[in-house]
Coordinates of C-alpha atoms and ligand atoms in Angstrom, one line a residue:
X240 CA -18.4 -18.0 -6.7
X241 CA -14.8 -18.2 -5.7
X242 CA -13.8 -20.6 -3.0
X243 CA -10.2 -20.4 -1.6
X244 CA -10.2 -22.5 1.5
X245 CA -6.6 -23.8 1.6
X246 CA -3.4 -22.1 2.7
X247 CA 0.0 -22.4 1.1
X248 CA 2.3 -23.9 3.7
X249 CA 5.7 -25.7 3.1
X250 CA 5.2 -25.9 -0.7
X251 CA 1.7 -27.4 -0.5
X252 CA -1.8 -26.4 -0.5
X253 CA -3.1 -27.3 3.0
X254 CA -6.4 -27.3 4.8
X255 CA -6.6 -25.1 8.0
X256 CA -6.0 -27.0 11.2
X257 CA -9.4 -25.9 12.5
X258 CA -11.7 -25.3 9.5
X259 CA -13.5 -22.0 9.6
X260 CA -14.6 -20.0 6.6
X261 CA -15.8 -16.3 6.0
X262 CA -17.8 -14.8 3.2
X263 CA -16.2 -12.2 0.9
X264 CA -18.5 -9.4 -0.2
X265 CA -18.3 -7.6 -3.6
X266 CA -18.4 -4.0 -2.7
X267 CA -20.2 -3.2 -6.2
X268 CA -23.2 -5.5 -5.4
X269 CA -23.2 -6.0 -1.7
X270 CA -23.5 -9.7 -2.5
X271 CA -21.2 -12.6 -1.5
X272 CA -18.5 -13.2 -4.2
X273 CA -16.8 -16.2 -2.5
X274 CA -15.3 -17.6 0.5
X275 CA -11.9 -17.9 2.3
X276 CA -10.7 -20.0 5.2
X277 CA -9.7 -18.1 8.4
X278 CA -6.5 -19.5 10.0
X279 CA -5.6 -19.9 13.6
X280 CA -2.2 -19.5 15.5
X281 CA -1.6 -23.2 15.0
X282 CA -1.6 -22.6 11.2
X283 CA 1.0 -19.8 11.9
X284 CA 3.2 -22.1 14.0
X285 CA 3.2 -24.6 11.1
X286 CA 4.1 -22.0 8.5
X287 CA 6.8 -20.3 10.6
X288 CA 8.3 -23.7 11.4
X289 CA 8.4 -24.4 7.5
X290 CA 9.9 -20.9 6.9
X291 CA 12.6 -21.5 9.4
X292 CA 13.5 -24.9 8.0
X293 CA 13.7 -23.4 4.5
X294 CA 15.7 -20.5 5.6
X295 CA 18.8 -22.6 6.3
X296 CA 19.3 -23.4 2.7
X297 CA 17.4 -20.6 0.8
X298 CA 19.6 -18.1 2.6
X299 CA 22.6 -19.8 1.1
X300 CA 21.3 -19.8 -2.5
X301 CA 23.2 -17.8 -5.2
X302 CA 22.1 -14.6 -6.8
X303 CA 21.7 -16.7 -10.0
X304 CA 19.3 -19.1 -8.3
X305 CA 17.2 -16.3 -6.9
X306 CA 17.2 -14.5 -10.2
X307 CA 16.0 -17.8 -12.0
X308 CA 13.2 -18.0 -9.4
X309 CA 12.1 -14.4 -9.7
X310 CA 12.1 -14.7 -13.6
X311 CA 10.1 -17.8 -13.4
X312 CA 7.5 -16.0 -11.1
X313 CA 7.6 -13.1 -13.7
X314 CA 6.7 -15.5 -16.5
X315 CA 3.6 -16.7 -14.5
X316 CA 2.7 -13.2 -13.6
X317 CA 2.4 -12.2 -17.1
X318 CA 0.6 -15.2 -18.2
X319 CA -2.1 -14.9 -15.5
X320 CA -2.1 -11.0 -15.3
X321 CA -5.7 -10.8 -16.5
X322 CA -7.0 -13.2 -13.7
X323 CA -5.3 -11.0 -11.3
X324 CA -7.0 -7.9 -12.7
X325 CA -10.4 -9.7 -12.6
X326 CA -9.9 -10.6 -8.9
X327 CA -8.9 -7.1 -7.9
X328 CA -12.0 -5.7 -9.6
X329 CA -14.3 -8.3 -7.7
X330 CA -12.5 -8.0 -4.3
X331 CA -12.1 -4.2 -3.9
X332 CA -14.3 -2.8 -6.6
X333 CA -11.7 -1.2 -8.8
X334 CA -12.9 -0.3 -12.2
X335 CA -11.7 -2.9 -14.7
X336 CA -9.4 -0.5 -16.6
X337 CA -7.8 0.5 -13.3
X338 CA -7.6 -3.1 -12.0
X339 CA -6.2 -4.5 -15.3
X340 CA -4.1 -1.5 -15.7
X341 CA -2.3 0.3 -12.9
X342 CA -3.1 -2.2 -10.2
X343 CA -1.6 -5.2 -11.9
X344 CA 1.1 -3.1 -13.5
X345 CA 2.4 -2.1 -10.0
X346 CA 2.9 -5.7 -9.0
X347 CA 4.7 -6.5 -12.2
X348 CA 6.8 -3.3 -11.9
X349 CA 8.0 -4.4 -8.5
X350 CA 8.9 -7.6 -9.6
X351 CA 10.9 -6.4 -12.6
X352 CA 12.5 -3.9 -10.3
X353 CA 13.5 -6.6 -7.8
X354 CA 15.2 -8.6 -10.6
X355 CA 17.0 -5.4 -11.9
X356 CA 18.2 -4.5 -8.4
X357 CA 19.3 -8.0 -7.5
X358 CA 21.4 -8.3 -10.8
X359 CA 23.6 -5.4 -9.5
X360 CA 23.1 -5.5 -5.7
X361 CA 26.3 -5.6 -3.6
X362 CA 25.8 -8.1 -0.8
X363 CA 29.5 -7.7 0.2
X364 CA 31.6 -4.4 0.2
X365 CA 35.1 -4.0 1.7
X366 CA 36.0 -0.8 3.5
X367 CA 39.5 -0.8 4.9
X368 CA 40.0 -3.9 6.9
X369 CA 36.4 -4.6 7.1
X370 CA 34.1 -6.7 4.9
X371 CA 30.5 -5.4 5.3
X372 CA 28.1 -8.1 4.5
X373 CA 24.4 -7.8 3.8
X374 CA 22.7 -10.9 5.0
X375 CA 19.1 -12.0 4.8
X376 CA 17.4 -11.0 8.1
X377 CA 15.6 -14.4 8.5
X378 CA 11.8 -15.5 8.5
X379 CA 9.5 -12.5 7.7
X380 CA 6.0 -11.8 8.4
X381 CA 4.3 -9.7 5.7
X382 CA 1.1 -8.1 6.6
X383 CA -0.8 -6.2 3.8
X384 CA -3.9 -4.0 3.2
X385 CA -6.6 -4.2 0.6
X386 CA -6.4 -0.8 -1.1
X387 CA -3.7 -1.5 -3.7
X388 CA -3.5 -5.3 -3.1
X389 CA -0.9 -6.3 -5.7
X390 CA 1.3 -3.2 -5.1
X391 CA 1.5 -3.8 -1.3
X392 CA 2.0 -7.5 -1.6
X393 CA 4.7 -7.5 -4.4
X394 CA 6.7 -4.6 -3.0
X395 CA 7.3 -6.9 0.0
X396 CA 7.5 -10.5 -1.3
X397 CA 9.9 -9.8 -4.2
X398 CA 12.6 -7.8 -2.4
X399 CA 12.3 -10.4 0.5
X400 CA 12.8 -13.3 -1.9
X401 CA 15.6 -11.5 -3.7
X402 CA 17.3 -10.9 -0.3
X403 CA 17.3 -14.6 0.6
X404 CA 14.5 -14.4 3.2
X405 CA 11.7 -16.8 3.9
X406 CA 8.3 -15.5 4.6
X407 CA 4.6 -15.9 5.7
X408 CA 2.2 -13.5 4.0
X409 CA -1.1 -12.5 5.6
X410 CA -3.3 -10.9 3.0
X411 CA -6.3 -8.6 3.9
X412 CA -9.7 -10.3 4.5
X413 CA -11.4 -7.6 2.4
X414 CA -9.3 -8.4 -0.7
X415 CA -7.9 -11.9 -0.5
X416 CA -8.3 -13.3 -4.0
X417 CA -5.5 -11.7 -5.8
X418 CA -3.0 -12.7 -3.1
X419 CA -4.3 -16.4 -3.6
X420 CA -3.7 -16.2 -7.3
X421 CA -0.3 -14.8 -6.7
X422 CA 0.5 -17.7 -4.2
X423 CA -0.5 -20.1 -7.0
X424 CA 1.9 -18.3 -9.4
X425 CA 4.8 -18.5 -6.9
X426 CA 4.1 -22.2 -6.5
X427 CA 4.0 -22.9 -10.2
X428 CA 7.2 -21.1 -10.6
X429 CA 8.9 -23.7 -8.4
X430 CA 9.6 -21.8 -5.2
X431 CA 11.4 -24.2 -2.7
X432 CA 9.2 -25.5 -0.1
X433 CA 8.7 -23.3 3.0
X434 CA 10.3 -20.2 1.4
X435 CA 7.0 -18.6 0.7
X436 CA 3.9 -19.4 2.8
X437 CA 0.4 -17.9 2.9
X438 CA -2.2 -17.9 5.5
X439 CA -5.5 -16.1 5.1
X440 CA -7.4 -14.8 8.2
X441 CA -8.1 -12.1 10.7
X442 CA -5.4 -9.5 11.4
X443 CA -6.2 -9.7 15.2
X444 CA -5.4 -13.4 15.0
X445 CA -2.9 -14.3 12.3
X446 CA -1.2 -10.8 12.1
X447 CA -0.9 -10.8 15.9
X448 CA 0.5 -14.4 16.0
X449 CA 3.1 -13.4 13.5
X450 CA 4.0 -10.2 15.3
X451 CA 4.5 -12.0 18.7
X452 CA 6.0 -15.2 17.3
X453 CA 9.4 -16.0 18.8
X454 CA 10.7 -17.5 15.6
X455 CA 9.7 -14.4 13.2
X456 CA 12.6 -12.0 12.7
X457 CA 11.1 -9.3 11.1
X458 CA 7.4 -7.9 10.3
X459 CA 6.7 -5.7 7.3
X460 CA 3.4 -4.1 7.6
X461 CA 1.4 -1.8 5.5
X462 CA -2.0 -0.4 7.0
X463 CA -3.4 2.0 9.4
X464 CA -1.6 3.8 12.1
X465 CA -3.5 2.1 15.1
X466 CA -2.6 -1.4 13.9
X467 CA 1.0 -0.4 13.1
X468 CA 1.2 0.8 16.8
X469 CA -0.4 -2.5 18.0
X470 CA 2.0 -4.6 16.0
X471 CA 4.9 -2.6 17.3
X472 CA 3.9 -3.5 20.8
X473 CA 3.3 -7.0 20.0
X474 CA 6.7 -7.4 18.4
X475 CA 8.6 -5.6 21.2
X476 CA 9.0 -8.7 23.6
X477 CA 10.9 -10.6 20.8
X478 CA 12.9 -7.5 19.7
X479 CA 12.0 -8.1 16.0
X480 CA 12.5 -5.4 13.5
X481 CA 9.2 -3.9 12.3
X482 CA 8.9 -1.9 9.0
X483 CA 5.7 0.2 9.0
X484 CA 4.2 1.8 6.0
X485 CA 1.2 3.8 7.5
X486 CA -1.4 6.3 6.4
X487 CA -1.2 9.9 5.1
X488 CA -2.7 13.3 4.7
X489 CA -0.5 14.6 2.0
X490 CA -0.5 18.2 0.8
X491 CA -0.5 19.2 -2.9
X492 CA 1.0 22.7 -3.1
X493 CA -0.1 24.5 -6.2
X494 CA 2.4 27.4 -6.7
X495 CA 1.2 30.8 -7.8
X496 CA 2.9 30.4 -11.3
X497 CA 1.3 27.0 -12.1
X498 CA -1.6 26.6 -14.5
X499 CA -4.6 26.4 -12.3
X500 CA -6.9 24.6 -14.8
X501 CA -4.5 21.7 -15.4
X502 CA -3.2 21.3 -11.8
X503 CA -6.4 21.8 -9.9
X504 CA -8.3 19.6 -12.3
X505 CA -5.5 17.0 -12.1
X506 CA -5.3 17.0 -8.3
X507 CA -9.0 16.7 -7.9
X508 CA -9.3 13.9 -10.4
X509 CA -6.3 12.3 -8.8
X510 CA -7.8 12.4 -5.5
X511 CA -10.9 10.4 -6.8
X512 CA -8.7 7.7 -8.4
X513 CA -9.1 4.3 -6.6
X514 CA -12.0 5.8 -4.9
X515 CA -9.7 8.0 -2.9
X516 CA -8.2 4.8 -1.1
X517 CA -4.5 5.6 -1.6
X518 CA -2.3 6.3 1.3
X519 CA -0.2 8.8 -0.6
X520 CA -3.2 10.6 -2.2
X521 CA -2.9 14.5 -2.2
X522 CA -5.9 14.9 0.0
X523 CA -5.2 18.6 1.0
X524 CA -4.9 20.8 -2.0
X525 CA -3.1 24.2 -1.1
X526 CA -3.7 27.0 -3.4
X527 CA -3.2 30.7 -3.4
X528 CA -6.0 32.2 -1.3
X529 CA -6.3 35.1 -3.6
X530 CA -7.4 32.7 -6.4
X531 CA -9.8 30.5 -4.5
X532 CA -12.9 31.5 -6.5
X533 CA -11.2 30.3 -9.7
X534 CA -10.0 27.2 -7.9
X535 CA -13.5 26.2 -6.6
X536 CA -15.0 26.4 -10.1
X537 CA -12.2 24.1 -11.6
X538 CA -12.4 21.7 -8.7
X539 CA -16.1 21.4 -8.8
X540 CA -16.2 20.9 -12.5
X541 CA -13.5 18.2 -12.3
X542 CA -15.1 16.3 -9.4
X543 CA -18.5 16.4 -11.0
X544 CA -17.0 15.1 -14.3
X545 CA -15.7 11.9 -12.4
X546 CA -18.1 9.1 -13.6
X547 CA -19.0 6.7 -11.0
X548 CA -20.5 3.2 -11.6
X549 CA -20.1 -0.5 -12.0
X550 CA -16.4 -1.5 -11.9
X551 CA -17.0 -3.9 -14.8
X552 CA -18.2 -0.8 -16.9
X553 CA -16.5 2.1 -18.4
X554 CA -16.5 4.3 -15.3
X555 CA -13.7 6.4 -13.7
X556 CA -14.6 5.3 -10.1
X557 CA -16.1 2.3 -8.6
X558 CA -17.3 1.8 -5.0
X559 CA -15.3 2.0 -1.8
X560 CA -14.2 -1.4 -0.5
X561 CA -16.9 -2.1 2.2
X562 CA -19.9 -1.0 4.1
X563 CA -17.9 0.1 7.1
X564 CA -15.5 2.2 4.9
X565 CA -18.7 3.8 3.3
X566 CA -20.1 4.6 6.7
X567 CA -16.7 6.0 7.9
X568 CA -16.5 8.4 4.8
X569 CA -20.1 9.5 5.3
X570 CA -19.3 10.5 8.8
X571 CA -16.4 12.5 7.7
X572 CA -18.6 14.4 5.1
X573 CA -21.2 15.1 7.6
X574 CA -18.4 16.4 10.0
X575 CA -16.9 18.7 7.3
X576 CA -20.1 20.4 6.9
X577 CA -20.7 20.5 10.7
X578 CA -17.4 22.1 11.3
X579 CA -18.0 24.9 8.7
X580 CA -16.2 23.8 5.6
X581 CA -17.8 24.8 2.3
X582 CA -19.1 22.0 0.2
X583 CA -18.2 22.6 -3.4
X584 CA -18.9 19.3 -5.1
X585 CA -20.4 15.8 -3.9
X586 CA -21.7 15.4 -0.4
X587 CA -23.5 12.9 1.6
X588 CA -25.2 9.7 0.3
X589 CA -24.8 7.7 -2.9
X590 CA -24.4 9.4 -6.4
X591 CA -27.8 9.5 -8.2
X592 CA -28.9 6.2 -9.8
X593 CA -26.8 4.0 -7.6
X594 CA -29.0 2.4 -4.9
X595 CA -26.8 -0.6 -4.3
X596 CA -23.0 -0.9 -3.8
X597 CA -20.7 1.2 -1.6
X598 CA -20.5 4.2 -4.0
X599 CA -19.6 7.6 -2.7
X600 CA -20.0 11.0 -4.5
X601 CA -16.6 12.5 -5.4
X602 CA -16.5 15.3 -2.8
X603 CA -14.6 18.5 -2.5
X604 CA -14.6 20.9 0.5
X605 CA -13.0 24.3 1.1
X606 CA -11.8 24.4 4.6
X607 CA -9.0 25.1 6.9
X608 CA -6.1 23.0 8.2
X609 CA -7.5 22.7 11.7
X610 CA -10.5 20.9 10.6
X611 CA -10.9 17.1 11.4
X612 CA -11.5 16.6 7.6
X613 CA -8.0 18.2 7.0
X614 CA -6.3 16.5 9.9
X615 CA -7.5 12.7 9.7
X616 CA -7.1 10.3 6.8
X617 CA -10.6 9.8 5.5
X618 CA -9.5 7.1 2.9
X619 CA -12.2 8.0 0.4
X620 CA -12.9 10.3 -2.5
X621 CA -12.9 13.6 -0.3
X622 CA -10.6 16.5 -1.1
X623 CA -10.0 19.5 1.2
X624 CA -9.0 22.7 -0.5
X625 CA -7.1 25.1 1.7
X626 CA -5.9 28.7 0.8
X627 CA -2.4 30.0 1.6
X628 CA -1.1 33.5 1.7
X629 CA 2.5 33.1 0.7
X630 CA 5.1 30.3 0.2
X631 CA 6.0 30.1 3.9
X632 CA 2.4 29.8 4.8
X633 CA 1.9 27.1 2.3
X634 CA 5.0 25.0 3.6
X635 CA 3.8 25.6 7.2
X636 CA 0.2 24.3 6.4
X637 CA 1.9 21.3 4.6
X638 CA 4.0 20.4 7.4
X639 CA 1.3 21.0 10.0
X640 CA 0.2 17.3 10.0
X641 CA 0.8 14.2 12.0
X642 CA 1.5 12.4 8.8
X643 CA 4.4 12.7 6.4
X644 CA 3.9 10.1 3.5
X645 CA 3.4 12.0 0.1
X646 CA 3.6 15.4 -1.1
X647 CA 3.2 17.3 -4.4
X648 CA 4.4 20.5 -5.8
X649 CA 3.2 22.0 -9.1
X650 CA 4.8 25.1 -10.5
X651 CA 6.7 26.5 -13.4
X652 CA 9.9 27.7 -11.7
X653 CA 12.1 24.7 -11.0
X654 CA 14.1 26.3 -8.3
X655 CA 11.0 27.2 -6.3
X656 CA 9.6 23.8 -6.7
X657 CA 12.9 22.3 -5.5
X658 CA 13.2 24.8 -2.6
X659 CA 9.6 23.8 -1.5
X660 CA 10.3 20.1 -1.9
X661 CA 13.3 20.4 0.5
X662 CA 11.2 22.1 3.2
X663 CA 8.4 19.6 3.2
X664 CA 8.8 17.0 6.1
X665 CA 7.5 14.0 4.1
X666 CA 8.8 10.8 2.6
X667 CA 8.1 11.3 -1.0
X668 CA 7.4 14.3 -3.1
X669 CA 6.3 14.3 -6.7
X670 CA 7.2 17.6 -8.6
X671 CA 4.9 18.3 -11.5
X672 CA 4.0 14.5 -11.7
X673 CA 6.4 11.6 -12.6
X674 CA 6.6 8.0 -11.6
X675 CA 9.7 6.0 -10.5
X676 CA 9.8 2.3 -9.4
X677 CA 13.2 3.1 -7.9
X678 CA 12.2 5.9 -5.8
X679 CA 12.1 4.9 -2.2
X680 CA 8.6 5.1 -0.7
X681 CA 7.9 5.5 3.0
X682 CA 6.8 8.0 5.7
X683 CA 8.0 10.5 8.1
X684 CA 6.3 11.0 11.5
X685 CA 3.2 8.9 12.0
X686 CA 3.3 7.7 8.4
X687 CA 5.7 5.0 9.4
X688 CA 9.4 4.2 9.4
X689 CA 10.1 1.8 6.5
X690 CA 11.3 2.5 3.0
X691 CA 10.0 0.2 0.3
X692 CA 10.4 0.4 -3.5
X693 CA 13.7 -0.3 -5.5
X694 CA 17.1 -0.8 -3.9
X695 CA 16.3 0.7 -0.5
X696 CA 13.4 -1.8 -0.3
X697 CA 16.0 -4.7 -0.1
X698 CA 17.5 -3.2 3.0
X699 CA 14.3 -3.8 4.9
X700 CA 15.0 -7.5 4.6
X701 CA 18.8 -7.5 5.3
X702 CA 21.0 -7.5 8.4
X703 CA 24.3 -5.8 8.2
X704 CA 27.4 -7.9 9.4
X705 CA 31.0 -6.4 9.9
X706 CA 33.8 -8.8 9.5
X707 CA 36.8 -6.8 10.7
X708 CA 40.2 -8.2 9.6
X709 CA 38.8 -9.7 6.3
Ligands
NDP904 P1 -5.6 -2.1 8.6 O1 -4.5 -1.5 9.4 O2 -6.9 -2.2 9.1 O3 -5.2 -3.6 8.1 C1 -4.1 -3.8 7.3 C2 -3.7 -5.3 7.6 O4 -3.3 -5.5 8.9 C3 -4.8 -6.2 7.3 O5 -4.2 -7.5 6.7 C4 -5.4 -6.5 8.6 O6 -6.1 -7.7 8.7 C5 -4.1 -6.5 9.5 N1 -4.4 -6.4 10.9 C6 -5.5 -5.9 11.5 N2 -5.3 -5.9 12.9 C7 -4.0 -6.4 13.1 C8 -3.3 -6.8 14.3 N3 -3.8 -6.6 15.5 N4 -2.1 -7.3 14.1 C9 -1.6 -7.6 12.9 N5 -2.3 -7.4 11.8 C10 -3.5 -6.8 11.8 O7 -5.5 -1.0 7.3 P2 -6.5 -1.3 6.1 O8 -6.5 -2.6 5.5 O9 -7.9 -0.6 6.4 O10 -5.8 -0.3 5.0 C11 -5.9 1.1 5.0 C12 -4.8 1.8 5.6 O11 -3.5 1.4 5.2 C13 -4.8 3.2 5.5 O12 -4.6 3.9 6.7 C14 -3.7 3.5 4.5 O13 -3.2 4.8 4.5 C15 -2.7 2.5 4.8 N6 -1.7 2.2 3.8 C16 -0.5 2.6 3.8 C17 0.3 2.4 2.8 C18 1.8 2.9 2.9 O14 2.4 2.4 2.0 N7 2.2 3.8 3.6 C19 -0.1 2.0 1.5 C20 -1.5 1.6 1.6 C21 -2.4 1.7 2.6 P3 -7.7 -7.8 8.4 O15 -7.7 -8.6 7.1 O16 -8.4 -8.6 9.5 O17 -8.2 -6.5 8.2

């Protein structure tokens, strides 16, 4: 049993002002895996005051000082990476190979990228008579979700530290352990007191207190659209900057010259990765309508081939994060059938032989873009395949969404792939795969307004000052 009942405030492990704990449930077993403390607004006041005091000196540190700090954290991260992987497996049910692979790698990648970017970053640039200075925005509130816990935490903390900001992290209640270990690493690396603070607890209490706080200059939030809207409203009275990274319903367009076996199977298996709990997942697969029969066969085979089971074992997919997430996904699967979508693989209930744990069947529907299952983010292993008549139709379907986070294009002809990628109204597009820690990540439309990852991620945490007559 894990017990993490202290917060990290002003360089010290600190008991909450009002003691209160909550159980953390392992989604693979439905059993209690440990406990955390739930903070109160008084804890937030204490952490914000510490961050404000620390900002005076930390914002004046040299790039060399900040590089030294980030490199010390990097050494700690590498030393304790396996502990992080284990924590992620227990807290959100990621299979061990994924938890110890891509999950921890993403955090390490953002840290390494922040170091590289900081080495070359121009905080001052003269244009004519004016010096344009990029200065740290101040005290930041960082509010993160559970689905890729290290990715979302590290993509905020390290650019903020690199920029010279101080911060308070509010990790998700559902996946609180990896953030706790990360805070221990940051402490061990010698972060100056008050620069980094962490309070566990409820979003509606800790997250709201940060969003409304007079002395917090900026909120960076990753999570659902309704919470993003609430945070924006809460932050409005104090006119603070709010960076939002929200949900998605991303389209994957398979062009008619693309290999169907490779791309349809890849897109289907990709959708099931991390149990479908990925904001930029290609959850709408757009294929030539004339080849739908072939597509259905390939997708069904790929979905049925995804092994599901105990995250500690050798399975491709673990459970989803919680009972409530399981129930929401089941409702969407029922809704899909009720609204006339054709079920090609999976369906309601748990996979055979799994009676305990929040396991969902890898599910594939063929439907139309007006169906609820094609419009709302399900955040589970459910793929909707939609047929298109021609390229214009494919692009129109892709763009007919409230969201605009990710997008995928598979095809042989590079010029067509590029033309389609230009027409898609979405923040990031992957053409025939690929991966880049420096590619800015963020949404159009209701997928948010921020840009994280790489150099652009630094700008979230910087103010711009013009000094005319330099
Ligand atoms: P939520 O929006 O429910 O929660 C995210 C965080 O916000 C949690 O820490 C939560 O706290 C906190 N929170 C809840 N209510 C408030 C409030 N009123 N004020 C401030 N903070 C609050 O999202 P999920 O955790 O369920 O994550 C899934 C969502 O995140 C999906 O929609 C997904 O698409 C999106 N997402 C977006 C990404 C992107 O980069 N665009 C990346 C990953 C996920 P608590 O611990 O109490 O829940």
